[in-house]
């Protein structure tokens, strides 16, 4: 059974850098049938895709975050990480890590999720 | 691609048949996933590819449609189904979600 466990700083001041890490337990980390993603949810609101990284190290980011995002991979430790620079109050959200599966290499879906981590940006 | 769910919320009783609609701003073929989220928990995948049931998900959940209008149906609502449901298009990045439909107890 695949499990994702995430951690990182929960309280940031404006202009600081958000940093979260997600560890993957169980299953295969380095397969080519999935990628590793970050999704966030502001309090009381809906879900927003942040970006993803595949096991070749290729990344895809949501343009809405305007170049502030970096997702990296540490395959030796079955972990991946998120950095968001220059945070503002608008970045306050629960951040989820998730595995995205490529079903038959044509369908994509998030089938395993971390427990979520609330990050609050406040001065 | 903008995803719009309707209704935003609904009240229903145990045993009711419930239908939630997701409308895409452009055709997404059948590249649509549905998730269930309970308070304080991560979303859970229910349906992928518009109509394929994720392993372990009860058969009372079903998905249908293609193009711009797709639906999630719960054939007989159970107490554990009261939650918020989200659609997500997987046609083109950036992947986008609907705003959610909250299913409440009547």
CSV table of C-alpha atoms in Angstrom, one decimal, chain A residues 7-92:
chain,number,residue,atom,x,y,z
A,7,UNK,CA,6.1,17.8,6.6
A,8,UNK,CA,7.4,21.4,6.6
A,9,UNK,CA,7.1,24.8,8.3
A,10,UNK,CA,3.6,25.8,9.1
A,11,UNK,CA,3.9,29.5,9.8
A,12,UNK,CA,5.7,31.9,7.5
A,13,UNK,CA,6.0,35.7,7.2
A,14,UNK,CA,5.3,37.5,3.9
A,15,UNK,CA,8.3,37.3,1.5
A,16,UNK,CA,9.7,34.1,3.0
A,17,UNK,CA,10.0,30.8,1.2
A,18,UNK,CA,7.6,27.9,1.7
A,19,UNK,CA,9.3,24.5,1.9
A,20,UNK,CA,7.6,21.2,2.2
A,21,UNK,CA,8.8,17.6,1.7
A,22,UNK,CA,6.8,14.4,1.0
A,23,UNK,CA,8.1,10.9,1.6
A,24,UNK,CA,6.6,7.9,-0.3
A,25,UNK,CA,6.4,4.6,1.4
A,26,UNK,CA,5.4,1.3,-0.2
A,27,UNK,CA,5.1,0.6,-3.9
A,28,UNK,CA,7.7,1.7,-6.5
A,29,UNK,CA,8.9,5.3,-6.4
A,30,UNK,CA,10.8,5.3,-9.6
A,31,UNK,CA,8.3,3.9,-12.1
A,32,UNK,CA,7.4,5.7,-15.3
A,33,UNK,CA,3.6,5.2,-14.7
A,34,UNK,CA,3.4,8.1,-12.3
A,35,UNK,CA,4.6,11.5,-11.3
A,36,UNK,CA,4.7,13.4,-8.0
A,37,UNK,CA,2.5,16.4,-7.5
A,38,UNK,CA,1.6,19.2,-5.2
A,39,UNK,CA,-2.0,20.6,-4.8
A,40,UNK,CA,-3.2,23.2,-2.4
A,41,UNK,CA,-6.5,24.2,-0.8
A,42,UNK,CA,-7.1,27.7,0.8
A,43,UNK,CA,-9.2,27.5,3.9
A,44,UNK,CA,-12.8,26.8,3.0
A,45,UNK,CA,-12.1,26.9,-0.7
A,46,UNK,CA,-11.4,24.5,-3.6
A,47,UNK,CA,-8.4,22.7,-4.9
A,48,UNK,CA,-5.6,24.2,-7.0
A,49,UNK,CA,-2.9,22.2,-8.9
A,50,UNK,CA,0.6,23.6,-8.2
A,51,UNK,CA,2.8,21.3,-10.3
A,52,UNK,CA,4.4,18.0,-10.7
A,53,UNK,CA,7.7,16.2,-11.3
A,54,UNK,CA,8.2,12.8,-13.0
A,55,UNK,CA,10.9,10.3,-12.4
A,56,UNK,CA,13.0,11.7,-15.2
A,57,UNK,CA,13.1,15.0,-13.3
A,58,UNK,CA,10.9,16.8,-15.8
A,59,UNK,CA,8.6,19.4,-14.2
A,60,UNK,CA,5.3,21.0,-15.0
A,61,UNK,CA,4.1,24.0,-13.1
A,62,UNK,CA,0.8,26.0,-12.9
A,63,UNK,CA,1.4,29.4,-14.6
A,64,UNK,CA,-0.8,30.9,-11.9
A,65,UNK,CA,2.1,30.8,-9.5
A,66,UNK,CA,4.1,33.0,-11.8
A,67,UNK,CA,7.5,31.3,-11.6
A,68,UNK,CA,7.7,31.1,-7.8
A,69,UNK,CA,7.5,27.3,-7.6
A,70,UNK,CA,10.2,24.7,-7.7
A,71,UNK,CA,9.5,21.0,-7.3
A,72,UNK,CA,12.5,18.6,-6.9
A,73,UNK,CA,13.1,14.9,-6.5
A,74,UNK,CA,15.3,12.9,-4.2
A,75,UNK,CA,14.9,9.4,-5.6
A,76,UNK,CA,17.5,7.9,-3.3
A,77,UNK,CA,15.2,8.7,-0.3
A,78,UNK,CA,11.9,8.3,-2.1
A,79,UNK,CA,11.1,11.9,-1.4
A,80,UNK,CA,10.0,15.0,-3.4
A,81,UNK,CA,9.8,18.6,-2.3
A,82,UNK,CA,8.1,21.9,-2.9
A,83,UNK,CA,9.5,25.4,-2.7
A,84,UNK,CA,7.4,28.5,-3.1
A,85,UNK,CA,9.3,31.8,-2.9
A,86,UNK,CA,8.0,35.3,-1.9
A,87,UNK,CA,4.9,34.0,-0.2
A,88,UNK,CA,2.0,36.3,0.6
A,89,UNK,CA,-1.2,35.8,2.6
A,90,UNK,CA,-2.8,34.4,-0.6
A,91,UNK,CA,-0.5,31.4,-0.3
A,92,UNK,CA,-2.1,30.4,3.0
